[in-house]
Amino acid sequence: MAAVVMADDGIAFDGAMAESGPLGGAETAFVALAEALARRGHRVEARSNCRAALAHKGVAWAPLGQPIPARCDLYIGNRGHRVIGLAAGARRRLFWLHNPAGYLRKPRNLWRLAWYRPTLIVTGQYHARTVPRCVPRRGCAIIPYGVLDLFRSGEERPPPPPRAVFTSNPLRGLDWLLDQWERCIAPAVPSAELHIYAGPAVYGDAGSARAEAMERILARAATLAHRGVRRHAPLGREALASALRGMRVMLYRGDPGETFCLSLAEAQALGVPAVVTRLGAVGERVVDGVTGRVAADAAEFAEAAIVALRDDALWSRWHRASLAGQRGLSWDDVAARFEALIG
């Protein structure tokens, strides 16, 4: 059994919140890894900006301001510069990245990385290419996110009605998607619906300028009800899995800031085909022409979306291929890869 300490200095969250409501991909991943390591028999302490100490699913959660064990076998600092150097006596130190790594050039990151020399953890090839060569580190390991078991248990099903779904950050291409929907997709498939499960609460942005920008885009979506656009509040993971089972296709342009896209991984694992572009890492989540389409431009995107909504035979092929090949890693698999880095 190893002593593991994990720390995050972002929004307020803990393991119980991950069960009861929606969280972003990075927070979902943090909770899932902590719980998977605990299931593997390790002693796991997690620090975040949670409100109070909590023992949940084998993980000891506490606010970041509380004392952190000075010694442990594995320390995982999560994305923020303030947590790079905690647990000073850690035997192995990792720094888990979730966003494009250009921000590591900032002096507040560089001096800490130079002093502590953690191993950087990235989620894929696109993500790895964003790490500046000048950044000091012990090494860089690619470990993809896992997919929660409730998304990996999808079964083959008949083609659903023409319902598309968007479950990502509204600032990452929803305005663009609404353009494609209004101009091209909805006129070609008048019975189609676009279901949007999104909002600032997922990212802890209530009251911020980012939240206002999200709400402006979501307000536009609400005006397109006559075109089949349906706005919903964000869902927790269990409710989201249930909703996805009734969807025909996930539509997402992608974004240069998208380094993995857990939303796409979850949808594909459940057998939901996807239409994306080549922006960011989203092309790594879809097998072009097999589990969906990785479009070269807006016209190709709209055309692929229309075909996915109309063609039952094509949908069934993409659906079966997604179930067969896109289940992804379990979080136990991911925990084993982190565990192997202890040495």
Tab-separated table of C-alpha atoms in Angstrom:
chain	number	residue	atom	x	y	z
A	1	MET	CA	0.000	0.000	0.000
A	2	ALA	CA	1.327	3.414	-0.971
A	3	ALA	CA	0.610	6.773	0.619
A	4	VAL	CA	-0.819	9.057	-2.072
A	5	VAL	CA	-1.514	12.780	-1.750
A	6	MET	CA	-3.385	14.738	-4.441
A	7	ALA	CA	-4.012	18.497	-4.451
A	8	ASP	CA	-6.036	20.909	-6.592
A	9	ASP	CA	-6.357	24.686	-6.211
A	10	GLY	CA	-9.275	25.279	-8.588
A	11	ILE	CA	-13.007	25.442	-7.948
A	12	ALA	CA	-14.606	23.998	-4.815
A	13	PHE	CA	-15.347	20.283	-5.224
A	14	ASP	CA	-14.984	16.904	-3.535
A	15	GLY	CA	-16.007	13.300	-4.129
A	16	ALA	CA	-19.549	13.759	-2.866
A	17	MET	CA	-20.128	16.704	-5.216
A	18	ALA	CA	-19.024	14.537	-8.132
A	19	GLU	CA	-21.884	12.162	-7.328
A	20	SER	CA	-24.588	14.741	-6.740
A	21	GLY	CA	-24.116	17.214	-9.593
A	22	PRO	CA	-22.237	18.190	-12.747
A	23	LEU	CA	-18.487	18.786	-12.743
A	24	GLY	CA	-16.018	19.698	-15.460
A	25	GLY	CA	-13.720	17.129	-17.010
A	26	ALA	CA	-10.630	17.983	-14.951
A	27	GLU	CA	-12.525	17.793	-11.658
A	28	THR	CA	-14.261	14.566	-12.694
A	29	ALA	CA	-10.876	13.075	-13.562
A	30	PHE	CA	-9.326	14.138	-10.239
A	31	VAL	CA	-12.124	12.499	-8.234
A	32	ALA	CA	-12.164	9.356	-10.376
A	33	LEU	CA	-8.403	8.835	-10.059
A	34	ALA	CA	-8.427	9.386	-6.287
A	35	GLU	CA	-11.222	6.847	-5.835
A	36	ALA	CA	-9.593	4.335	-8.189
A	37	LEU	CA	-6.298	4.532	-6.290
A	38	ALA	CA	-8.189	4.004	-3.022
A	39	ARG	CA	-9.940	0.930	-4.477
A	40	ARG	CA	-6.515	-0.450	-5.352
A	41	GLY	CA	-5.629	-0.392	-1.665
A	42	HIS	CA	-3.664	2.837	-1.375
A	43	ARG	CA	-4.070	5.427	1.370
A	44	VAL	CA	-5.304	8.484	-0.506
A	45	GLU	CA	-5.576	12.024	0.837
A	46	ALA	CA	-7.093	14.673	-1.434
A	47	ARG	CA	-6.888	18.421	-0.924
A	48	SER	CA	-9.061	20.921	-2.775
A	49	ASN	CA	-11.019	24.088	-2.085
A	50	CYS	CA	-13.822	21.984	-0.626
A	51	ARG	CA	-15.695	23.461	2.315
A	52	ALA	CA	-15.023	20.789	4.931
A	53	ALA	CA	-13.198	17.545	5.585
A	54	LEU	CA	-14.946	14.466	4.230
A	55	ALA	CA	-14.252	10.733	3.962
A	56	HIS	CA	-15.818	9.453	0.741
A	57	LYS	CA	-15.250	6.160	-1.073
A	58	GLY	CA	-11.962	5.546	0.658
A	59	VAL	CA	-10.554	9.033	0.010
A	60	ALA	CA	-9.824	11.468	2.846
A	61	TRP	CA	-10.821	14.907	1.536
A	62	ALA	CA	-9.885	18.140	3.309
A	63	PRO	CA	-9.635	21.845	2.445
A	64	LEU	CA	-6.353	22.864	0.859
A	65	GLY	CA	-5.615	25.158	3.789
A	66	GLN	CA	-5.347	22.222	6.189
A	67	PRO	CA	-1.954	20.602	6.797
A	68	ILE	CA	-0.714	18.303	4.028
A	69	PRO	CA	1.431	15.266	4.872
A	70	ALA	CA	5.078	16.188	4.371
A	71	ARG	CA	5.955	12.680	3.221
A	72	CYS	CA	4.206	10.313	0.834
A	73	ASP	CA	5.066	7.782	-1.837
A	74	LEU	CA	3.246	9.620	-4.626
A	75	TYR	CA	2.251	13.263	-4.813
A	76	ILE	CA	0.014	14.507	-7.648
A	77	GLY	CA	-0.283	18.260	-8.043
A	78	ASN	CA	-3.207	19.128	-10.263
A	79	ARG	CA	-2.735	21.855	-12.943
A	80	GLY	CA	-2.159	24.951	-10.730
A	81	HIS	CA	1.219	26.483	-9.807
A	82	ARG	CA	0.392	26.714	-6.099
A	83	VAL	CA	0.264	22.933	-5.715
A	84	ILE	CA	3.448	21.988	-7.590
A	85	GLY	CA	5.649	21.972	-4.495
A	86	LEU	CA	3.361	20.674	-1.743
A	87	ALA	CA	4.215	17.459	0.163
A	88	ALA	CA	7.882	18.443	0.259
A	89	GLY	CA	9.101	14.949	1.134
A	90	ALA	CA	7.244	13.087	-1.625
A	91	ARG	CA	9.151	10.118	-3.046
A	92	ARG	CA	7.677	10.698	-6.515
A	93	ARG	CA	6.184	13.996	-7.678
A	94	LEU	CA	3.800	14.399	-10.623
A	95	PHE	CA	2.198	17.505	-12.103
A	96	TRP	CA	-1.043	16.598	-13.892
A	97	LEU	CA	-1.902	18.922	-16.781
A	98	HIS	CA	-5.413	19.317	-18.190
A	99	ASN	CA	-5.104	22.410	-20.409
A	100	PRO	CA	-2.686	23.339	-23.213
A	101	ALA	CA	0.689	23.630	-21.526
A	102	GLY	CA	1.828	26.994	-22.883
A	103	TYR	CA	0.953	28.557	-19.525
A	104	LEU	CA	3.915	26.742	-17.978
A	105	ARG	CA	6.179	29.434	-19.493
A	106	LYS	CA	4.938	31.915	-16.889
A	107	PRO	CA	7.627	32.678	-14.276
A	108	ARG	CA	5.377	31.545	-11.396
A	109	ASN	CA	5.355	28.071	-12.978
A	110	LEU	CA	8.902	27.936	-14.349
A	111	TRP	CA	10.746	28.500	-11.100
A	112	ARG	CA	8.659	25.899	-9.277
A	113	LEU	CA	9.128	23.363	-12.066
A	114	ALA	CA	12.873	24.037	-12.076
A	115	TRP	CA	13.088	23.585	-8.310
A	116	TYR	CA	10.851	20.523	-7.862
A	117	ARG	CA	11.317	18.793	-11.253
A	118	PRO	CA	8.026	16.861	-11.348
A	119	THR	CA	7.092	14.399	-14.062
A	120	LEU	CA	4.451	16.055	-16.246
A	121	ILE	CA	1.314	14.031	-17.006
A	122	VAL	CA	-0.535	14.832	-20.235
A	123	THR	CA	-3.579	13.151	-21.763
A	124	GLY	CA	-2.599	12.526	-25.389
A	125	GLN	CA	-0.394	13.344	-28.371
A	126	TYR	CA	-1.986	16.727	-29.084
A	127	HIS	CA	-1.609	17.667	-25.418
A	128	ALA	CA	2.032	16.554	-25.359
A	129	ARG	CA	2.829	18.798	-28.330
A	130	THR	CA	1.690	21.854	-26.351
A	131	VAL	CA	4.415	21.410	-23.698
A	132	PRO	CA	7.134	24.035	-24.334
A	133	ARG	CA	10.603	22.567	-24.787
A	134	CYS	CA	12.026	25.074	-22.319
A	135	VAL	CA	9.952	23.756	-19.409
A	136	PRO	CA	12.055	21.963	-16.749
A	137	ARG	CA	10.716	18.541	-15.821
A	138	ARG	CA	11.834	15.067	-14.824
A	139	GLY	CA	9.949	13.610	-17.764
A	140	CYS	CA	6.590	13.663	-19.510
A	141	ALA	CA	4.159	10.731	-19.523
A	142	ILE	CA	0.994	10.344	-21.587
A	143	ILE	CA	-1.875	8.881	-19.560
A	144	PRO	CA	-5.347	9.324	-21.107
A	145	TYR	CA	-8.365	9.988	-18.933
A	146	GLY	CA	-10.397	6.969	-17.959
A	147	VAL	CA	-14.104	6.576	-18.627
A	148	LEU	CA	-16.449	5.924	-15.708
A	149	ASP	CA	-17.921	2.418	-15.730
A	150	LEU	CA	-21.484	3.683	-16.131
A	151	PHE	CA	-20.513	4.979	-19.601
A	152	ARG	CA	-18.637	1.784	-20.523
A	153	SER	CA	-21.682	-0.478	-20.134
A	154	GLY	CA	-23.669	0.603	-23.205
A	155	GLU	CA	-25.588	-2.004	-25.186
A	156	GLU	CA	-26.531	-2.173	-28.854
A	157	ARG	CA	-29.798	-0.377	-29.531
A	158	PRO	CA	-31.975	0.579	-32.519
A	159	PRO	CA	-31.540	3.984	-34.173
A	160	PRO	CA	-33.061	6.738	-31.997
A	161	PRO	CA	-34.995	9.718	-33.366
A	162	PRO	CA	-32.899	12.502	-34.955
A	163	ARG	CA	-31.628	14.016	-31.707
A	164	ALA	CA	-28.203	15.655	-31.573
A	165	VAL	CA	-26.478	16.561	-28.315
A	166	PHE	CA	-23.909	19.096	-27.069
A	167	THR	CA	-22.501	18.705	-23.529
A	168	SER	CA	-19.349	20.846	-23.509
A	169	ASN	CA	-18.381	24.364	-22.465
A	170	PRO	CA	-20.605	26.822	-24.400
A	171	LEU	CA	-17.549	29.003	-25.039
A	172	ARG	CA	-15.980	26.160	-27.010
A	173	GLY	CA	-17.825	26.424	-30.272
A	174	LEU	CA	-21.504	26.377	-29.329
A	175	ASP	CA	-22.127	29.670	-31.158
A	176	TRP	CA	-20.517	28.152	-34.261
A	177	LEU	CA	-22.607	24.984	-33.893
A	178	LEU	CA	-25.802	27.033	-33.617
A	179	ASP	CA	-24.834	28.737	-36.886
A	180	GLN	CA	-24.443	25.372	-38.630
A	181	TRP	CA	-27.653	24.095	-37.096
A	182	GLU	CA	-29.745	27.116	-38.048
A	183	ARG	CA	-28.382	27.554	-41.584
A	184	CYS	CA	-27.762	23.995	-42.759
A	185	ILE	CA	-28.707	21.109	-40.479
A	186	ALA	CA	-32.209	21.994	-39.258
A	187	PRO	CA	-33.495	22.988	-42.726
A	188	ALA	CA	-32.268	19.648	-44.111
A	189	VAL	CA	-33.746	17.594	-41.238
A	190	PRO	CA	-36.807	19.556	-40.017
A	191	SER	CA	-37.704	16.974	-37.365
A	192	ALA	CA	-34.227	17.058	-35.795
A	193	GLU	CA	-33.559	18.359	-32.296
A	194	LEU	CA	-30.359	19.700	-30.756
A	195	HIS	CA	-30.218	19.116	-26.996
A	196	ILE	CA	-27.765	21.303	-25.081
A	197	TYR	CA	-26.712	20.298	-21.551
A	198	ALA	CA	-24.380	23.105	-20.500
A	199	GLY	CA	-23.935	26.072	-18.186
A	200	PRO	CA	-21.460	28.038	-16.061
A	201	ALA	CA	-22.250	26.106	-12.866
A	202	VAL	CA	-20.145	23.197	-14.156
A	203	TYR	CA	-17.021	25.362	-14.110
A	204	GLY	CA	-17.605	27.349	-10.925
A	205	ASP	CA	-17.983	30.529	-12.973
A	206	ALA	CA	-21.214	31.913	-11.512
A	207	GLY	CA	-21.230	35.713	-11.675
A	208	SER	CA	-18.029	35.988	-13.720
A	209	ALA	CA	-17.446	37.516	-17.143
A	210	ARG	CA	-17.071	33.982	-18.512
A	211	ALA	CA	-20.466	33.075	-17.066
A	212	GLU	CA	-22.042	36.098	-18.735
A	213	ALA	CA	-20.517	35.093	-22.071
A	214	MET	CA	-21.849	31.558	-21.658
A	215	GLU	CA	-25.300	32.830	-20.795
A	216	ARG	CA	-25.380	35.034	-23.893
A	217	ILE	CA	-24.727	32.014	-26.097
A	218	LEU	CA	-27.241	29.874	-24.198
A	219	ALA	CA	-29.818	32.672	-24.483
A	220	ARG	CA	-29.355	32.559	-28.233
A	221	ALA	CA	-29.933	28.792	-28.130
A	222	ALA	CA	-33.217	29.374	-26.304
A	223	THR	CA	-34.428	31.589	-29.164
A	224	LEU	CA	-34.008	28.703	-31.617
A	225	ALA	CA	-36.696	26.446	-30.170
A	226	HIS	CA	-38.548	26.694	-33.478
A	227	ARG	CA	-35.490	25.076	-35.069
A	228	GLY	CA	-35.535	22.195	-32.606
A	229	VAL	CA	-32.938	23.536	-30.168
A	230	ARG	CA	-33.595	22.445	-26.590
A	231	ARG	CA	-31.669	24.010	-23.699
A	232	HIS	CA	-31.233	21.992	-20.490
A	233	ALA	CA	-29.395	22.466	-17.219
A	234	PRO	CA	-26.131	20.512	-16.879
A	235	LEU	CA	-26.550	16.979	-15.541
A	236	GLY	CA	-24.651	14.806	-13.100
A	237	ARG	CA	-22.912	11.758	-14.552
A	238	GLU	CA	-25.691	9.193	-13.990
A	239	ALA	CA	-28.416	11.409	-15.445
A	240	LEU	CA	-26.125	12.357	-18.330
A	241	ALA	CA	-25.473	8.714	-19.191
A	242	SER	CA	-29.218	8.092	-19.261
A	243	ALA	CA	-29.798	11.099	-21.531
A	244	LEU	CA	-27.002	10.114	-23.921
A	245	ARG	CA	-28.542	6.698	-24.512
A	246	GLY	CA	-31.426	8.442	-26.268
A	247	MET	CA	-29.223	10.601	-28.498
A	248	ARG	CA	-28.386	9.959	-32.125
A	249	VAL	CA	-25.164	11.945	-32.521
A	250	MET	CA	-22.873	14.256	-30.560
A	251	LEU	CA	-21.971	17.441	-32.447
A	252	TYR	CA	-18.886	19.375	-31.337
A	253	ARG	CA	-16.510	21.556	-33.332
A	254	GLY	CA	-13.737	21.220	-30.766
A	255	ASP	CA	-11.420	23.965	-29.539
A	256	PRO	CA	-7.643	24.571	-29.425
A	257	GLY	CA	-7.985	24.426	-25.625
A	258	GLU	CA	-9.486	20.927	-25.747
A	259	THR	CA	-6.740	18.509	-24.689
A	260	PHE	CA	-8.857	15.364	-24.291
A	261	CYS	CA	-12.659	15.962	-24.250
A	262	LEU	CA	-14.145	13.603	-21.707
A	263	SER	CA	-17.643	14.413	-22.995
A	264	LEU	CA	-16.807	12.867	-26.363
A	265	ALA	CA	-15.092	9.878	-24.764
A	266	GLU	CA	-18.172	9.191	-22.636
A	267	ALA	CA	-20.552	9.506	-25.583
A	268	GLN	CA	-18.456	7.248	-27.814
A	269	ALA	CA	-18.145	4.647	-25.041
A	270	LEU	CA	-21.950	4.538	-24.842
A	271	GLY	CA	-22.186	4.021	-28.594
A	272	VAL	CA	-23.160	7.565	-29.584
A	273	PRO	CA	-21.544	8.507	-32.926
A	274	ALA	CA	-19.906	11.933	-33.093
A	275	VAL	CA	-19.206	14.589	-35.696
A	276	VAL	CA	-16.252	16.844	-34.866
A	277	THR	CA	-13.549	18.873	-36.621
A	278	ARG	CA	-9.765	18.769	-36.294
A	279	LEU	CA	-9.565	21.486	-33.641
A	280	GLY	CA	-7.686	20.518	-30.502
A	281	ALA	CA	-7.643	16.890	-29.415
A	282	VAL	CA	-11.212	16.006	-30.410
A	283	GLY	CA	-10.017	14.171	-33.515
A	284	GLU	CA	-8.242	11.748	-31.160
A	285	ARG	CA	-11.593	10.736	-29.647
A	286	VAL	CA	-13.352	9.782	-32.917
A	287	VAL	CA	-12.279	7.191	-35.510
A	288	ASP	CA	-12.984	9.021	-38.757
A	289	GLY	CA	-15.483	7.169	-40.934
A	290	VAL	CA	-15.813	4.364	-38.372
A	291	THR	CA	-17.356	5.845	-35.194
A	292	GLY	CA	-18.275	9.222	-36.660
A	293	ARG	CA	-16.699	11.919	-38.784
A	294	VAL	CA	-13.714	14.221	-38.287
A	295	ALA	CA	-14.687	17.026	-40.662
A	296	ALA	CA	-12.211	19.232	-42.503
A	297	ASP	CA	-14.455	22.311	-42.561
A	298	ALA	CA	-17.898	23.658	-41.703
A	299	ALA	CA	-19.527	22.360	-44.880
A	300	GLU	CA	-18.242	18.831	-44.307
A	301	PHE	CA	-19.320	19.032	-40.663
A	302	ALA	CA	-22.893	19.997	-41.557
A	303	GLU	CA	-23.078	17.342	-44.275
A	304	ALA	CA	-21.888	14.607	-41.895
A	305	ALA	CA	-24.331	15.740	-39.200
A	306	ILE	CA	-27.231	15.601	-41.664
A	307	VAL	CA	-26.292	12.102	-42.826
A	308	ALA	CA	-25.905	10.868	-39.234
A	309	LEU	CA	-29.370	12.193	-38.367
A	310	ARG	CA	-31.006	10.679	-41.468
A	311	ASP	CA	-29.249	7.420	-42.393
A	312	ASP	CA	-30.197	4.537	-40.091
A	313	ALA	CA	-27.799	2.063	-41.721
A	314	LEU	CA	-24.819	4.391	-41.375
A	315	TRP	CA	-25.803	5.280	-37.820
A	316	SER	CA	-25.986	1.600	-36.876
A	317	ARG	CA	-22.490	0.933	-38.263
A	318	TRP	CA	-21.018	3.875	-36.380
A	319	HIS	CA	-22.950	2.911	-33.239
A	320	ARG	CA	-21.731	-0.703	-33.249
A	321	ALA	CA	-18.155	0.358	-33.969
A	322	SER	CA	-18.237	2.824	-31.066
A	323	LEU	CA	-19.441	0.140	-28.677
A	324	ALA	CA	-16.814	-2.301	-29.945
A	325	GLY	CA	-13.782	-0.048	-29.977
A	326	GLN	CA	-14.357	3.142	-28.026
A	327	ARG	CA	-14.963	1.985	-24.453
A	328	GLY	CA	-11.714	3.647	-23.420
A	329	LEU	CA	-9.628	2.891	-20.354
A	330	SER	CA	-11.300	2.214	-17.048
A	331	TRP	CA	-10.190	4.391	-14.164
A	332	ASP	CA	-8.631	1.291	-12.630
A	333	ASP	CA	-6.452	1.021	-15.757
A	334	VAL	CA	-5.501	4.675	-15.387
A	335	ALA	CA	-4.755	4.287	-11.674
A	336	ALA	CA	-2.446	1.375	-12.484
A	337	ARG	CA	-0.468	3.620	-14.850
A	338	PHE	CA	-0.092	6.303	-12.179
A	339	GLU	CA	0.825	3.614	-9.660
A	340	ALA	CA	3.592	2.333	-11.937
A	341	LEU	CA	5.269	5.752	-11.780
A	342	ILE	CA	5.937	5.376	-8.057
A	343	GLY	CA	8.854	3.113	-8.952
